[in-house]
Each structure stands twice: as structure tokens, then as C-alpha cells.
Short mmCIF file of C-alpha atoms in Angstrom, two decimals:
data_model
loop_
_atom_site.label_atom_id
_atom_site.label_comp_id
_atom_site.label_asym_id
_atom_site.label_seq_id
_atom_site.Cartn_x
_atom_site.Cartn_y
_atom_site.Cartn_z
CA GLU A 402 -91.79 96.60 33.37
CA MET A 403 -91.76 96.23 37.32
CA CYS A 404 -94.26 99.40 37.55
CA ALA A 405 -96.53 98.00 35.28
CA ASP A 406 -95.77 94.23 36.99
CA GLU A 407 -96.93 96.43 39.88
CA ILE A 408 -93.15 94.99 41.66
CA LEU A 409 -91.65 98.46 41.80
CA HIS A 410 -93.74 102.02 42.58
CA LEU A 411 -92.31 104.98 41.18
CA LYS A 412 -92.29 106.93 44.53
CA LYS A 413 -91.18 111.15 43.08
CA VAL A 414 -93.42 111.10 39.24
CA GLY A 415 -91.50 112.99 37.26
CA ARG A 416 -87.96 114.61 37.61
CA ARG A 417 -86.01 112.23 39.42
CA LEU A 418 -84.52 113.51 42.39
CA PRO A 419 -81.78 112.70 44.80
CA GLY A 420 -82.50 109.26 46.55
CA ARG A 421 -84.65 106.41 46.26
CA ASN A 422 -87.32 107.33 43.46
CA PHE A 423 -88.17 103.18 43.56
CA GLU A 424 -90.54 101.12 46.23
CA ILE A 425 -91.70 97.76 46.17
CA HIS A 426 -95.52 98.11 45.37
CA GLN A 427 -97.37 97.09 48.24
CA ASN A 428 -99.93 93.95 45.03
CA PHE A 429 -96.21 92.82 45.98
CA TRP A 430 -96.66 91.75 49.66
CA ARG A 431 -100.49 90.92 49.77
CA VAL A 432 -100.02 87.57 48.15
CA PHE A 433 -97.91 87.24 52.24
CA SER A 434 -100.96 88.27 53.33
CA LYS A 435 -103.03 85.06 54.22
CA TRP A 436 -104.14 85.15 58.02
CA SER A 437 -107.29 87.13 59.05
CA LYS A 438 -109.95 87.87 56.68
CA THR A 439 -111.97 90.38 58.85
CA ASN A 440 -110.87 92.76 61.44
CA GLU A 441 -107.71 91.04 62.61
CA ILE A 442 -105.51 93.05 60.89
CA GLU A 443 -103.17 90.87 59.04
CA PHE A 444 -100.31 91.73 60.79
CA MET A 445 -100.93 91.08 64.48
CA TYR A 446 -103.00 88.28 64.26
CA LEU A 447 -100.71 85.42 65.00
CA ARG A 448 -99.05 87.32 68.15
CA THR A 449 -102.93 88.19 69.34
CA ILE A 450 -102.94 84.82 69.25
CA ALA A 451 -99.89 83.82 71.42
CA ASN A 452 -101.42 86.46 73.54
CA ARG A 453 -104.76 84.70 74.56
CA ARG A 454 -102.43 81.45 74.55
CA GLU A 455 -101.09 82.97 77.57
CA GLN A 456 -104.23 84.05 78.91
CA ILE A 457 -105.74 80.95 79.49
CA LEU A 458 -102.25 79.47 80.76
CA GLN A 459 -102.45 82.12 83.20
CA ARG A 460 -106.73 81.61 84.41
CA LEU A 461 -105.47 77.80 83.84
CA GLU A 462 -102.85 78.30 87.28
CA ASN A 463 -105.48 78.74 89.99
CA GLU A 464 -108.23 77.01 87.95
CA ASP A 465 -108.99 73.18 87.15
CA SER A 466 -111.42 73.96 84.17
CA ILE A 467 -112.51 77.92 81.89
CA VAL A 468 -116.16 77.81 80.78
CA LEU A 469 -116.21 79.17 77.51
CA SER A 470 -117.79 82.89 77.26
CA LEU A 471 -121.01 82.48 74.40
CA ASP A 472 -119.61 85.70 72.85
CA ALA A 473 -115.95 83.86 72.82
CA PRO A 474 -113.20 85.63 70.07
CA GLU A 475 -112.24 83.28 67.80
CA ASP A 476 -108.18 82.81 68.86
CA GLU A 477 -109.49 82.32 72.32
CA ILE A 478 -111.78 79.45 70.09
CA LEU A 479 -108.52 78.56 68.70
CA VAL A 480 -105.67 78.02 71.55
CA LEU A 481 -108.41 76.12 73.61
CA THR A 482 -109.18 73.98 70.47
CA ASN A 483 -105.64 72.98 69.76
CA MET A 484 -105.32 72.63 73.65
CA VAL A 485 -107.96 69.90 72.88
CA ALA A 486 -106.38 68.25 70.23
CA GLN A 487 -103.28 68.25 71.90
CA GLY A 488 -104.53 66.30 75.07
CA LEU A 489 -103.94 69.08 77.01
CA LEU A 490 -107.42 69.39 77.59
CA GLN A 491 -111.11 68.47 77.35
CA VAL A 492 -113.62 69.47 76.90
CA THR A 493 -117.02 68.62 78.83
CA THR A 494 -120.27 70.14 78.92
CA GLU A 495 -123.33 70.74 82.19
CA LEU A 496 -126.90 69.67 80.96
CA PRO A 497 -129.66 70.17 82.63
CA PRO A 498 -132.17 66.56 84.02
CA ARG A 499 -134.57 64.96 81.63
CA ASN A 500 -137.69 65.75 82.72
CA ASP A 501 -140.41 64.49 80.43
CA ASP A 502 -143.34 66.26 81.96
CA PHE A 503 -144.69 67.73 79.56
CA ASP A 504 -145.41 71.81 81.53
CA ALA A 505 -142.32 71.38 83.83
CA PRO A 506 -140.23 74.47 83.72
CA PHE A 507 -136.59 75.27 81.27
CA PRO A 508 -134.15 74.49 82.09
CA ARG A 509 -134.47 70.71 81.41
CA ILE A 510 -134.71 68.03 77.77
CA ASN A 511 -137.15 65.62 78.03
CA ALA A 512 -138.84 63.50 74.55
CA PHE A 513 -141.02 66.53 72.90
CA GLY A 514 -138.87 68.82 71.73
CA TYR A 515 -138.24 72.75 72.91
CA SER A 516 -141.10 74.41 70.21
CA GLY A 517 -143.56 73.56 73.18
CA LEU A 518 -147.73 73.28 71.95
CA ASN A 519 -146.63 73.92 68.29
CA TYR A 520 -144.20 72.97 65.47
CA ASN A 521 -143.71 77.67 65.69
CA VAL A 522 -140.00 77.45 66.16
CA ARG A 523 -139.00 81.15 64.87
CA SER A 524 -140.41 82.80 67.41
CA TYR A 525 -139.08 80.33 69.70
CA ASP A 526 -136.32 80.86 72.82
CA ARG A 527 -133.02 79.82 71.98
CA THR A 528 -131.20 80.71 74.92
CA ARG A 529 -133.22 77.04 76.48
CA LEU A 530 -130.79 75.73 74.26
CA ARG A 531 -127.08 77.77 75.79
CA PHE A 532 -125.50 75.26 77.92
CA PRO A 533 -121.57 76.01 79.02
CA VAL A 534 -118.99 74.45 77.60
CA ILE A 535 -116.12 73.49 80.06
CA TYR A 536 -112.40 72.47 79.25
CA GLU A 537 -111.31 71.14 82.16
CA LYS A 538 -107.35 70.54 82.24
CA THR A 539 -106.41 67.04 81.95
CA ASP A 540 -102.97 64.77 83.79
CA ALA A 541 -101.14 65.81 80.56
CA PHE A 542 -102.04 69.60 81.06
CA THR A 543 -98.12 72.12 80.44
CA THR A 544 -97.96 75.30 80.70
CA GLU A 545 -94.21 74.43 78.21
CA HIS A 546 -94.58 74.82 74.50
CA GLY A 547 -92.71 72.13 73.64
CA LEU A 548 -90.55 74.36 70.34
CA ILE A 549 -87.32 75.01 69.90
CA PRO A 550 -85.45 78.55 70.91
CA ASP A 551 -83.12 80.34 69.78
CA VAL A 552 -82.63 78.48 66.41
CA PRO A 553 -80.65 81.44 63.92
CA ILE A 554 -82.42 83.03 61.55
CA PRO A 555 -81.24 81.33 58.01
CA THR A 556 -79.94 84.05 56.13
CA GLN A 557 -78.26 81.99 52.71
CA PRO A 558 -78.84 78.98 51.43
CA PRO A 559 -75.67 76.40 50.42
CA LEU A 560 -74.07 77.01 47.10
CA ARG A 561 -75.40 75.71 44.07
CA PRO A 562 -72.49 73.46 41.57
CA GLY A 563 -71.08 76.45 39.68
CA GLU A 564 -72.24 79.26 41.74
CA THR A 565 -69.86 81.67 43.19
CA VAL A 566 -71.54 83.57 44.64
CA ALA A 567 -74.80 83.04 47.89
CA ARG A 568 -77.84 83.88 47.10
CA THR A 569 -79.69 85.78 48.89
CA SER A 570 -82.92 85.35 50.23
CA LEU A 571 -85.71 88.12 50.53
CA TRP A 572 -85.79 88.55 54.41
CA ILE A 573 -81.78 90.04 53.74
CA ASP A 574 -80.58 93.28 52.69
CA ILE A 575 -77.86 93.84 50.05
CA HIS A 576 -75.54 93.94 53.60
CA GLY A 577 -76.54 91.18 54.65
CA ASN A 578 -78.43 91.54 57.44
CA ILE A 579 -82.07 90.13 58.49
CA LEU A 580 -85.19 91.88 57.63
CA PRO A 581 -87.16 91.30 61.24
CA ARG A 582 -90.28 92.50 59.40
CA VAL A 583 -89.98 90.82 56.03
CA TRP A 584 -89.37 87.45 57.88
CA GLU A 585 -91.95 87.46 60.13
CA LEU A 586 -93.90 88.03 56.70
CA VAL A 587 -92.43 85.32 55.23
CA LEU A 588 -92.71 83.22 58.30
CA ARG A 589 -96.51 83.79 58.75
CA SER A 590 -98.04 82.72 55.12
CA LEU A 591 -95.52 79.86 55.36
CA LEU A 592 -97.36 78.70 58.19
CA TYR A 593 -100.62 79.42 56.51
CA LEU A 594 -100.10 77.33 54.13
CA VAL A 595 -98.15 74.27 55.96
CA VAL A 596 -101.61 74.60 58.54
CA TYR A 597 -103.87 74.57 56.24
CA ARG A 598 -102.03 72.48 53.62
CA PRO A 599 -100.33 69.89 54.57
CA GLY A 600 -98.22 68.03 52.72
CA ILE A 601 -97.33 71.20 50.61
CA SER A 602 -94.12 71.48 49.42
CA ALA A 603 -91.79 73.47 47.98
CA GLU A 604 -92.49 74.12 44.85
CA ALA A 605 -96.43 74.36 45.17
CA VAL A 606 -95.30 77.20 48.10
CA GLN A 607 -92.99 78.80 44.94
CA ASP A 608 -96.79 78.39 43.13
CA SER A 609 -99.28 79.82 45.73
CA HIS A 610 -96.92 83.19 46.06
CA LYS A 611 -96.60 84.04 42.57
CA GLY A 612 -93.01 83.64 42.05
CA LYS A 613 -92.46 86.05 44.69
CA LEU A 614 -90.83 82.97 46.48
CA GLY A 615 -88.79 81.36 44.71
CA ALA A 616 -88.76 77.60 46.01
CA TRP A 617 -85.59 77.12 47.42
CA GLU A 618 -85.93 80.54 49.45
CA ALA A 619 -89.74 78.64 51.07
CA LYS A 620 -87.56 75.62 51.54
CA LEU A 621 -85.11 77.73 53.71
CA ALA A 622 -87.84 79.09 55.66
CA LEU A 623 -89.83 75.14 55.92
CA GLN A 624 -86.50 73.58 57.29
CA TRP A 625 -85.80 76.82 59.77
CA MET A 626 -89.50 75.96 61.16
CA GLU A 627 -88.48 72.62 61.03
CA ALA A 628 -85.83 72.43 62.97
CA THR A 629 -88.01 75.59 65.91
CA GLY A 630 -90.56 72.60 65.49
CA LEU A 631 -93.18 74.48 63.59
CA ALA A 632 -93.12 72.79 60.44
CA GLU A 633 -92.58 68.74 59.59
CA ARG A 634 -91.74 66.55 56.89
CA VAL A 635 -93.57 64.73 54.98
CA GLU A 636 -91.54 62.00 53.46
CA ALA A 637 -91.51 61.63 49.23
CA ALA A 638 -89.85 59.45 47.28
CA ARG A 639 -87.58 62.04 45.95
CA GLU A 640 -86.16 64.99 47.73
CA GLU A 641 -87.43 67.95 45.36
CA GLU A 642 -91.32 66.17 46.09
CA CYS A 643 -91.35 66.21 49.97
CA GLY A 644 -94.71 68.07 51.64
CA TRP A 645 -94.98 69.82 54.75
CA ARG A 646 -97.46 70.36 57.51
CA ALA A 647 -97.98 71.93 60.69
CA GLY A 648 -95.94 71.45 63.93
CA GLU A 649 -98.11 71.15 66.66
CA TRP A 650 -97.33 73.90 68.67
CA TRP A 651 -97.28 75.45 65.34
CA TYR A 652 -100.00 78.44 67.20
CA CYS A 653 -97.00 78.75 69.56
CA ALA A 654 -94.98 80.35 66.56
CA LEU A 655 -95.50 83.54 68.18
CA VAL A 656 -94.53 83.25 71.30
CA SER A 657 -92.10 85.50 72.57
CA GLU A 658 -89.44 82.81 72.88
CA ILE A 659 -89.45 81.95 69.14
CA ALA A 660 -90.43 85.34 67.69
CA LEU A 661 -87.32 87.26 68.91
CA TRP A 662 -87.76 90.41 66.43
CA PRO A 663 -88.76 92.96 66.31
CA ALA A 664 -93.06 92.94 66.85
CA ALA A 665 -94.81 93.53 63.76
CA ASP A 666 -97.23 96.08 65.73
CA ALA A 667 -93.80 97.79 67.83
CA GLY A 668 -95.00 101.02 66.65
CA ALA A 669 -98.11 103.05 66.70
CA ALA A 670 -100.94 101.80 67.61
CA LYS A 671 -102.66 102.16 64.29
CA ARG A 672 -102.50 101.89 60.40
CA ASP A 673 -102.62 105.34 58.50
CA PRO A 674 -105.92 105.07 57.29
CA LYS A 675 -104.25 106.90 54.11
CA LEU A 676 -102.70 104.37 52.68
CA THR A 677 -104.26 102.82 50.09
CA GLY A 678 -103.55 99.92 46.96
CA GLU A 679 -102.29 102.24 44.90
CA GLU A 680 -99.57 102.82 47.34
CA ALA A 681 -96.10 101.98 48.47
CA VAL A 682 -95.08 100.01 51.79
CA ASP A 683 -90.94 100.28 52.45
CA LEU A 684 -91.08 97.69 54.34
CA THR A 685 -87.05 98.32 55.50
CA ALA A 686 -88.73 100.59 57.07
CA GLY A 687 -88.00 101.37 61.21
CA VAL A 688 -90.21 99.61 63.31
CA GLU A 689 -91.58 103.25 63.77
CA GLU A 690 -93.97 102.37 60.30
CA ASP A 691 -94.34 99.05 61.06
CA ALA A 692 -98.63 99.43 61.65
CA GLU A 693 -98.44 100.87 58.38
CA ILE A 694 -98.76 97.84 56.17
CA ALA A 695 -101.52 96.73 54.70
CA ASP A 696 -103.02 94.12 55.32
#
């Protein structure tokens, strides 16, 4: 039944052999892959953002401003936009002077539009409307983030009434050890939800993961994110209706001071192109296989 529901995958078809015959099916993990839907490998997306932030800070150490490139990648724009929202940077531009002389050369701003002697804008030179976007440091600028490092990863929840043995979270193995790749997988998925669905409850997180992550597991991880500064609690009349939203430093989630576990891309540089949706992925394997996780 679990194989039919694509929770488990039969690794060794036919006669049972010594060793592990079942693996967790790849489709089980798909509900956790919520970030990049483009060419970026999902498990590298937030680390790419963290690395981009470091590059931006290095540039701003010796400069008071950054001019946004016309082909700037998405992760750079994301970091700069969040720094503006925090008041660390401000956006300005350099516009050409206004000149209402119809025959004046470009670049210029005037009251007659930019299409020349007619209204045919299909052949219009769009470069005439390209002006630099400049990000300048403000007095509040800092190279430090506001996250709290070294918060222990939760290993087990408090016992419920009547329980004698603690429940085992998804990111904990049967020996009580943390599975770093699974923990980061859960963290990335929860971070996406609190960013794009602010106020989401633990029960709604469970529904978003189609029951593959329990509400109690979500709450346990969200409490860690709150202690770290990645998430904020949205109070409600009843505790079970409490929601969560992203903290202002959420985009620093996988900076080196916070993500102290082995990186998901610590192994091979590329995924195995033969890995398909019909094959299983063992997230409990060593980090040398990390880059083979399909997004």
C-alpha cells in the first residue's frame, strides 16, 4: 500500500535479498521542493542567495553604491530588494536632463514622447529608456545580520499526555541523530511558506505538505526558526490558531553562521541526469550523494 501511494519504492524487485529492499520514494520529497521553478537547482537556491549577499557586502565595503546591471540575476535583485525594505539601502537613478527641443539628441526627457515623427513604437529603440538603477547605502547600513546563531536543532517534541516515548521527527533517524539534508529540506520548505503565505498556521503547513510533515513537526521547526530570527509568531486568540511569518533577515537563512550542518551541495557538482521521477532518492545517504537530489 505504501508503494502504491508512492511513499516507499521497492529497490530490489523480485527476490528479496539481504540489505535494504525499500527506499523512500522521490515523490514523497517533491512537496518539500518549493523554491526555484526555473533553471536553478532547488536545493541550491537559498545558498545562492546567501552567497550573493556576501558578494554584495564585499562590494559595499569599498563603495557607497551599486549600479544594478541590466542582466542582474534574480538572486541579486532579491537581496537588494530586501535590503531596501530593511532601510539598509535606498534606490536612486540618474535621469538625463529635460529638453523639450523636438530635434534634440538622446538621451533626453521631453514632453513629446520617444517615438519620433510617428506613433510606431515597434521599431523604437528601447535603449533610450534605459536609465541606471543605483542602490546607495543609508546611515542604517550594516554588514551584520540580525539572526541568532548556534540555536540547537530540535530533536524531539515535548511529550503529550499519555505518551511514554517521544515522537521521532522527520529529520531525526532511529538512533536519535539529526539528518542534515532532511533538516535543510524541511527548513527550506517552511521558509518558503512563511515568506509567501504570512500568517500560515502549523495545521496549514501540514496540509501544504499533504500530511508528509505533521503539524507538530512544523511547529517544532517553526519554533527553531523563531528563536533564530527567521520567523515571527502571529498571535491568535487560541494557541492552535497561532500563525507564522518571515522575519526581516529570512534571506540570510543559509549563511555560514546559521547553516552549520553540511551543505546539500557539498558533494558532486552536478545531479545525475539519469535520476527520474520514478526513481527513489535516499536522503539519509552521505553528503557525497547530495547533489543527486532531484528538485
